[in-house]
Tab-separated table of C-alpha atoms in Angstrom:
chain	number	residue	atom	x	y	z
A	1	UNK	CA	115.163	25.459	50.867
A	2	UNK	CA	115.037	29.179	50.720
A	3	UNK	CA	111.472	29.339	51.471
A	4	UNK	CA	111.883	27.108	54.532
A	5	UNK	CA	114.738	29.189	55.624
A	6	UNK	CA	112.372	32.267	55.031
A	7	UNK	CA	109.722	31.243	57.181
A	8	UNK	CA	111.833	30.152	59.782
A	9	UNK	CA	113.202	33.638	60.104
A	10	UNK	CA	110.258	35.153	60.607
A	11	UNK	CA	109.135	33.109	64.059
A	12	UNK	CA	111.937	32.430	66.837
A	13	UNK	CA	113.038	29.867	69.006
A	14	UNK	CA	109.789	28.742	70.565
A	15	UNK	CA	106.764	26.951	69.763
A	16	UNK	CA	106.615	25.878	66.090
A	17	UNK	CA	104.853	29.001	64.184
A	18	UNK	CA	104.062	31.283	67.453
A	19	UNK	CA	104.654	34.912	67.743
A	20	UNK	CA	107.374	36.493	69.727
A	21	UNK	CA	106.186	37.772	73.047
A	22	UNK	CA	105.568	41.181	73.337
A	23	UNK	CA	105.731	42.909	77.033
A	24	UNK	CA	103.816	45.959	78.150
A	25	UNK	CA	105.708	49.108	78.172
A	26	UNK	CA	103.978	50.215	81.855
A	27	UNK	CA	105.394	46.604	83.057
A	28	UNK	CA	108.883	47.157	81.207
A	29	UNK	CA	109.044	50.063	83.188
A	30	UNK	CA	108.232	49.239	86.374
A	31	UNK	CA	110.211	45.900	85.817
A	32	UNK	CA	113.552	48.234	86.648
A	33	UNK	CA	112.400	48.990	90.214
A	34	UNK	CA	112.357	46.362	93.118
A	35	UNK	CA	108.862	45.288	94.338
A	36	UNK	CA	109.521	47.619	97.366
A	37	UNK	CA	110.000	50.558	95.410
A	38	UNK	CA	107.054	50.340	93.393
A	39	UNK	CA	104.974	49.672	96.763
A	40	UNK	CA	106.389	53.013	98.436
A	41	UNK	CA	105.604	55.217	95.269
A	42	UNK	CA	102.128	53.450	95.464
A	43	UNK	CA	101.518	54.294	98.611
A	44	UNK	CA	102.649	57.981	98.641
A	45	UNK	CA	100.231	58.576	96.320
A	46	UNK	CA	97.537	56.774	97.795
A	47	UNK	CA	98.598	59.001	100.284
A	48	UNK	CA	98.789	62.697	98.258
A	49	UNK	CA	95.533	61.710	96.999
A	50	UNK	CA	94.117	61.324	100.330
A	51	UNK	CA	95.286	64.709	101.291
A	52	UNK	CA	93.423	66.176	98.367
A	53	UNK	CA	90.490	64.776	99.497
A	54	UNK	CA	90.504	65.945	102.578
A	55	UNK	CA	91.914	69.366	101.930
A	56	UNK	CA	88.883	69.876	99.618
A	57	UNK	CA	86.333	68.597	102.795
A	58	UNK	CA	87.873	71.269	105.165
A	59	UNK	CA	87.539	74.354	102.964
A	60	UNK	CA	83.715	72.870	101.905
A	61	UNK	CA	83.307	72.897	106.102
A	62	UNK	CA	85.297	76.164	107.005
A	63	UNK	CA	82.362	77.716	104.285
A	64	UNK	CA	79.511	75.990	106.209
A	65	UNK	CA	80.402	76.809	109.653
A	66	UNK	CA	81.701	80.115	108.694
A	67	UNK	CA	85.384	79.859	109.463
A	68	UNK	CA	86.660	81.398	106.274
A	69	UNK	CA	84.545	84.202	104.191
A	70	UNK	CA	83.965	83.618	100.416
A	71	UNK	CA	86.180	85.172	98.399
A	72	UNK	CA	84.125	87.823	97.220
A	73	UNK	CA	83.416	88.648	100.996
A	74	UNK	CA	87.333	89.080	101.973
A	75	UNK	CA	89.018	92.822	102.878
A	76	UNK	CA	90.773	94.649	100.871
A	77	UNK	CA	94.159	95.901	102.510
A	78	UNK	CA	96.377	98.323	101.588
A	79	UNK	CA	99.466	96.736	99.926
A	80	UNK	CA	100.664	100.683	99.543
A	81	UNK	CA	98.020	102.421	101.831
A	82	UNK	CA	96.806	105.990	100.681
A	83	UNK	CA	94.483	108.406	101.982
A	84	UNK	CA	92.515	108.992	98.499
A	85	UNK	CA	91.959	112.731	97.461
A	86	UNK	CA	88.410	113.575	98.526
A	87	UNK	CA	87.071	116.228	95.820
A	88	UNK	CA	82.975	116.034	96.715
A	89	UNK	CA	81.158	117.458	93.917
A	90	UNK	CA	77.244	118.594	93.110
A	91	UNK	CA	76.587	118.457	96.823
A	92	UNK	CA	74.570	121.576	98.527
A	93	UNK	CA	77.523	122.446	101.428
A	94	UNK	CA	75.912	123.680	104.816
A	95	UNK	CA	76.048	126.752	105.891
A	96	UNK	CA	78.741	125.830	108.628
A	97	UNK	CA	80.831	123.869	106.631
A	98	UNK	CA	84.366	125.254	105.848
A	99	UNK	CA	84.045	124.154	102.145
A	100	UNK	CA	82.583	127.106	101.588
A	101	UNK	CA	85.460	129.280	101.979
A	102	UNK	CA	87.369	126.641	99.094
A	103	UNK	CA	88.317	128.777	96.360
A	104	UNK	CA	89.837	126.158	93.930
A	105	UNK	CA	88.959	124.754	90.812
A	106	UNK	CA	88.789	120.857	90.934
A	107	UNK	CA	91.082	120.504	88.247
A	108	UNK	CA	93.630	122.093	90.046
A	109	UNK	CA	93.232	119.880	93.112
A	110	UNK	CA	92.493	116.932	90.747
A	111	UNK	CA	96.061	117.041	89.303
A	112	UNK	CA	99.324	115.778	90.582
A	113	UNK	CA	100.643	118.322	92.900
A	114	UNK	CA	102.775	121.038	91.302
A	115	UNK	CA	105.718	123.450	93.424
A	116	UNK	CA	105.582	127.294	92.516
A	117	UNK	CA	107.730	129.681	94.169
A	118	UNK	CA	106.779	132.715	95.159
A	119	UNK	CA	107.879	136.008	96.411
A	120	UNK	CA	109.323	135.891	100.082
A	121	UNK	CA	110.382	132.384	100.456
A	122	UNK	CA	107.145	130.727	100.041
A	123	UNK	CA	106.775	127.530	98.068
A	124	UNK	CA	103.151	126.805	96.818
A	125	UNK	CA	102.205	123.140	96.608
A	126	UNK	CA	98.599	122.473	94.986
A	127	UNK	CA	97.346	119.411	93.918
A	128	UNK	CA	96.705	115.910	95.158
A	129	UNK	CA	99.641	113.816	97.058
A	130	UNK	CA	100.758	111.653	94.494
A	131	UNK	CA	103.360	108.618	94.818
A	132	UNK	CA	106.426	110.853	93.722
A	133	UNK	CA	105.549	114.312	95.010
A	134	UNK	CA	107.854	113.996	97.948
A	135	UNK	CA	111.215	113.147	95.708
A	136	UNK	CA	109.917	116.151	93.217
A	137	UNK	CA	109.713	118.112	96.292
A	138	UNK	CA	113.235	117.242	97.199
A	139	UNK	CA	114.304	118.248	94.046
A	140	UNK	CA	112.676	121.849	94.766
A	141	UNK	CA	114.359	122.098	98.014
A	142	UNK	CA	117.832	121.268	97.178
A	143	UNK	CA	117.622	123.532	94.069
A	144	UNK	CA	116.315	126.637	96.237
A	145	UNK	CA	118.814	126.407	98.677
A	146	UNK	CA	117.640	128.091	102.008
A	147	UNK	CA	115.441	130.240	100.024
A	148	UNK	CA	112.025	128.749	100.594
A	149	UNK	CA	110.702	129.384	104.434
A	150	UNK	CA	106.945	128.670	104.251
A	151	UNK	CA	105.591	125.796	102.099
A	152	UNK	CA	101.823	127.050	101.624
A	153	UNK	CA	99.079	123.844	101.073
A	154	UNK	CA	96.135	123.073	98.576
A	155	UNK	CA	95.504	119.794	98.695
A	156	UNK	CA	93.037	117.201	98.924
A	157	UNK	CA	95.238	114.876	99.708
A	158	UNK	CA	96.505	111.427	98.573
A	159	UNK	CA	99.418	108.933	99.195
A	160	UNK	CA	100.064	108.661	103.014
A	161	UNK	CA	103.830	107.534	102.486
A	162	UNK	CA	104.708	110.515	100.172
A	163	UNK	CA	102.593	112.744	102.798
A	164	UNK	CA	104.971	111.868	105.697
A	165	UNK	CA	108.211	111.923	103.733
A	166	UNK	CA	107.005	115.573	102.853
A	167	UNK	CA	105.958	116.282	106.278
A	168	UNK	CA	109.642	115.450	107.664
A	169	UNK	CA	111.486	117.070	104.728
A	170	UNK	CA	110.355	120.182	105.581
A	171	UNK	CA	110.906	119.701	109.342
A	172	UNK	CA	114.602	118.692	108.963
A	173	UNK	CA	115.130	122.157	106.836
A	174	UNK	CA	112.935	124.110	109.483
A	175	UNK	CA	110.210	125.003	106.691
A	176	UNK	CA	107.026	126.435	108.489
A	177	UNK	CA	103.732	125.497	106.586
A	178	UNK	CA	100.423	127.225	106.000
A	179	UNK	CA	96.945	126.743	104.725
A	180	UNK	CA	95.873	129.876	103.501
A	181	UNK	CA	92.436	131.329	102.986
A	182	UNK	CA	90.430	129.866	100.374
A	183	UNK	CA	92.980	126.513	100.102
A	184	UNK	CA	91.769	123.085	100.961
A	185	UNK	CA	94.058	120.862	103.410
A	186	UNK	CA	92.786	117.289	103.527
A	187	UNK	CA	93.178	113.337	103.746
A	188	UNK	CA	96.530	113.401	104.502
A	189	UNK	CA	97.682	116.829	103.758
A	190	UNK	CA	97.348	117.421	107.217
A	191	UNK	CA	100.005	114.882	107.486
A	192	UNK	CA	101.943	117.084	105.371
A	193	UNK	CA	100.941	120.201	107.407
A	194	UNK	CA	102.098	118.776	110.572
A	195	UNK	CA	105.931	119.005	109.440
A	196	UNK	CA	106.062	122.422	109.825
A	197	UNK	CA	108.370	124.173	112.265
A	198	UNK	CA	105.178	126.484	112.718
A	199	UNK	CA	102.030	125.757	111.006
A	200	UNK	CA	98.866	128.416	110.363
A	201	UNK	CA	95.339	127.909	108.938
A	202	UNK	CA	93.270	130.909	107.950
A	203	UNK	CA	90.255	131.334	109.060
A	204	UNK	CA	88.595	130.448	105.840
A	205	UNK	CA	90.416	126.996	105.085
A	206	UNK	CA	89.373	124.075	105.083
A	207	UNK	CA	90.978	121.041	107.154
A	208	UNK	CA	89.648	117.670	106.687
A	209	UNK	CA	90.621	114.283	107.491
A	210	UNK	CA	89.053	110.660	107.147
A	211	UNK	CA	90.181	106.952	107.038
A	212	UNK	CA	92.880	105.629	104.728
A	213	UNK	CA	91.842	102.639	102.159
A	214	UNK	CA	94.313	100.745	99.393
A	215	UNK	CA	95.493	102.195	96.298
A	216	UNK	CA	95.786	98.747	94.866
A	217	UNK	CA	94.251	96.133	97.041
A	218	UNK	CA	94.224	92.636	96.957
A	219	UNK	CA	91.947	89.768	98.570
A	220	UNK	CA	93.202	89.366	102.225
A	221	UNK	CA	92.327	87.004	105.035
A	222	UNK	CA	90.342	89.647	108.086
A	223	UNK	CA	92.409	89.013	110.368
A	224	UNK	CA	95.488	90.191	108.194
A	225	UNK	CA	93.482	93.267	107.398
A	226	UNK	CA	92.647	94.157	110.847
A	227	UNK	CA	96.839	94.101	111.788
A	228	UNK	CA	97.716	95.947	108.387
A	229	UNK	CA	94.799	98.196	109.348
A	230	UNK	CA	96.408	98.585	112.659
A	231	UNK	CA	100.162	98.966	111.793
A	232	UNK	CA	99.245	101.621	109.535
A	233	UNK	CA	97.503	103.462	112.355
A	234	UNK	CA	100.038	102.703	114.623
A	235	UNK	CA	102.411	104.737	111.751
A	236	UNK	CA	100.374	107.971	111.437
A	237	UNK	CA	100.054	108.062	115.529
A	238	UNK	CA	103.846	108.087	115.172
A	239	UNK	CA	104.240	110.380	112.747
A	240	UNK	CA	102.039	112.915	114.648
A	241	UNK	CA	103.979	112.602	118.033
A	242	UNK	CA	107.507	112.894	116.308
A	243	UNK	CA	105.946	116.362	114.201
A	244	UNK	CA	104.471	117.761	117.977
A	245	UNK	CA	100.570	117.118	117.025
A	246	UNK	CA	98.566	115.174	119.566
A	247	UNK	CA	98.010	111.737	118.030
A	248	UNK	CA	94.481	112.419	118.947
A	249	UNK	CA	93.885	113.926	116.114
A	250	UNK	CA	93.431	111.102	114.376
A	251	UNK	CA	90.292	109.685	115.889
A	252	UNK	CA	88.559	112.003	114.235
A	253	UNK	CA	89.892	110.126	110.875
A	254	UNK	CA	89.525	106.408	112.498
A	255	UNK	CA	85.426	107.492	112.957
A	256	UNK	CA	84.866	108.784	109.118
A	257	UNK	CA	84.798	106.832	106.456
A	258	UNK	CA	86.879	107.108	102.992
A	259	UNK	CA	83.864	108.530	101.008
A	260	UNK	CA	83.683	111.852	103.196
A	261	UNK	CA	86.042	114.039	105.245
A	262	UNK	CA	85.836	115.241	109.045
A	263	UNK	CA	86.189	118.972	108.828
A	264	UNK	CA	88.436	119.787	111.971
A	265	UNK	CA	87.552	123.266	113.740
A	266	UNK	CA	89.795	125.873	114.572
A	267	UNK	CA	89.523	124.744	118.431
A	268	UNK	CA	90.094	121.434	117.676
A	269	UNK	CA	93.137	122.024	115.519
A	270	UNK	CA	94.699	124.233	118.303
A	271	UNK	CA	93.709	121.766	120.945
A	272	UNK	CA	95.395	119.126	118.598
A	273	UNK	CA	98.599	121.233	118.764
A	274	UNK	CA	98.008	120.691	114.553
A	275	UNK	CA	98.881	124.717	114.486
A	276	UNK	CA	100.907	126.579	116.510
A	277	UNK	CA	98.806	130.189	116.417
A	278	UNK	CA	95.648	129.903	117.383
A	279	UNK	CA	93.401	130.604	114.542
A	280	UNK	CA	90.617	133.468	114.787
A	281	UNK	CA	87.003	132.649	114.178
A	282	UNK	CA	85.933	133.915	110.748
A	283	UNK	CA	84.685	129.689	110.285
A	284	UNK	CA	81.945	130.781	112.521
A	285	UNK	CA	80.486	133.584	111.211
């Protein structure tokens, strides 16, 4: 009796010695949903899947017919444009150009730009424009007081924002600004220069200017690089008509590419209104 009772508990109510029925687990869980449920979530992704598909088909036919660029073929735009220090090295320099009056060492110009004061008001600034220079330069002005009349330039340039935050510092505290003989102004130290209440350039400086480019770039569509390319243009043209300098100016940087610099005569910067005395001729002779 205890062995029949045994073996009867291991089969249930059913057919005489069959095993219970087992069901799926995918069909267990589907069994909670009404037939029409499990129909719509087959169809949306019948549907996402189809999208895929055809996603995948457009970009392989934008690359055929040339609607998109590859990639590796895509501008790079300024996501914090900069006009990059331009320090040319182991090149002979012409006989007319105004490097040759450039007295400083590269690793002067190389460095982050430093603020020296000097006898008389003036406040030396040497070094390349970097991201900060124009809050350090705040710093200098509100400790000096009124002290500091002439802020004299050395630069090769560097970041455009900090440039034009300089440039209008020293306007609202009616700072002149000078490049001096043997001193380098370029890239967009001549943004800088512009901000002064009266600006000079010996006659043996150098002026330069050229194109901006991106600091740190990243892969953008052309057309989105032409209008960033554009805004930022549209910015510096701007900047030049609030300082008093003839946006014109700038052409000159729009034509020349990142690599060199545009060396800006002393007729052109007094036709540019980029000083206010005319400068004498010594880049001439």
């Amino acid at each position: 009796m205890t062995q029949m009772q045994t073996a009867s508990s291991l089969h249930p109510p059913g057919l005489p010695g069959s095993a219970p029925a087992r069901q799926n687990g995918f069909v267990r869980y589907f069994s909670r949903f009404d037939d029409g449920e499990v129909v719509r979530w087959a169809f949306r992704g019948l549907l996402l899947g189809a999208i895929g598909v055809l996603a995948l088909d457009l970009v392989d036919l934008s690359r055929e017919n040339g609607w998109w660029g590859p990639d590796d073929a895509r501008f790079e735009v300024p996501t914090d444009p900069v006009l990059p220090p331009v320090i040319q090295t182991g090149l002979p320099v012409p006989p007319d150009d105004p490097r040759r009056f450039v007295t400083a060492g590269e690793e002067l110009l190389a460095r982050n730009m430093t603020f020296t004061l000097r006898a008389g008001g003036v406040l030396a600034a040497e070094g390349s424009i970097d991201p900060g220079a124009s809050a350090r330069l705040a710093a200098e002005l509100e400790a000096r007081g009124e002290y500091v009349k002439v802020l004299t330039l050395n630069s090769p340039g560097g970041a455009l924002d900090d440039a034009m935050a300089m440039a209008r510092q020293i306007r609202g505290k009616g700072i002149s600004a000078t490049v001096d003989d043997g001193a380098l102004c370029a890239s967009s130290c001549p943004l800088l220069l512009a901000g002064g209440v009266t600006r000079t350039v010996g006659p043996m400086a150098a002026v330069g200017v050229h194109q901006f480019y991106a600091g740190e770039a990243t892969p953008t569509a052309p057309a989105q690089a032409m209008a960033d390319a554009q805004m930022t243009t549209a910015r510096i043209s701007r900047h030049l008509i609030e300082m008093g300098v003839d946006p014109a100016l700038w052409l000159h940087a729009l034509d020349t590419p990142p690599q060199a610099l545009y060396y800006l005569s002393a007729p052109e910067m007094t036709e540019y209104r980029l000083v206010t005395t005319p400068i004498e001729t010594a880049q001439a002779h």
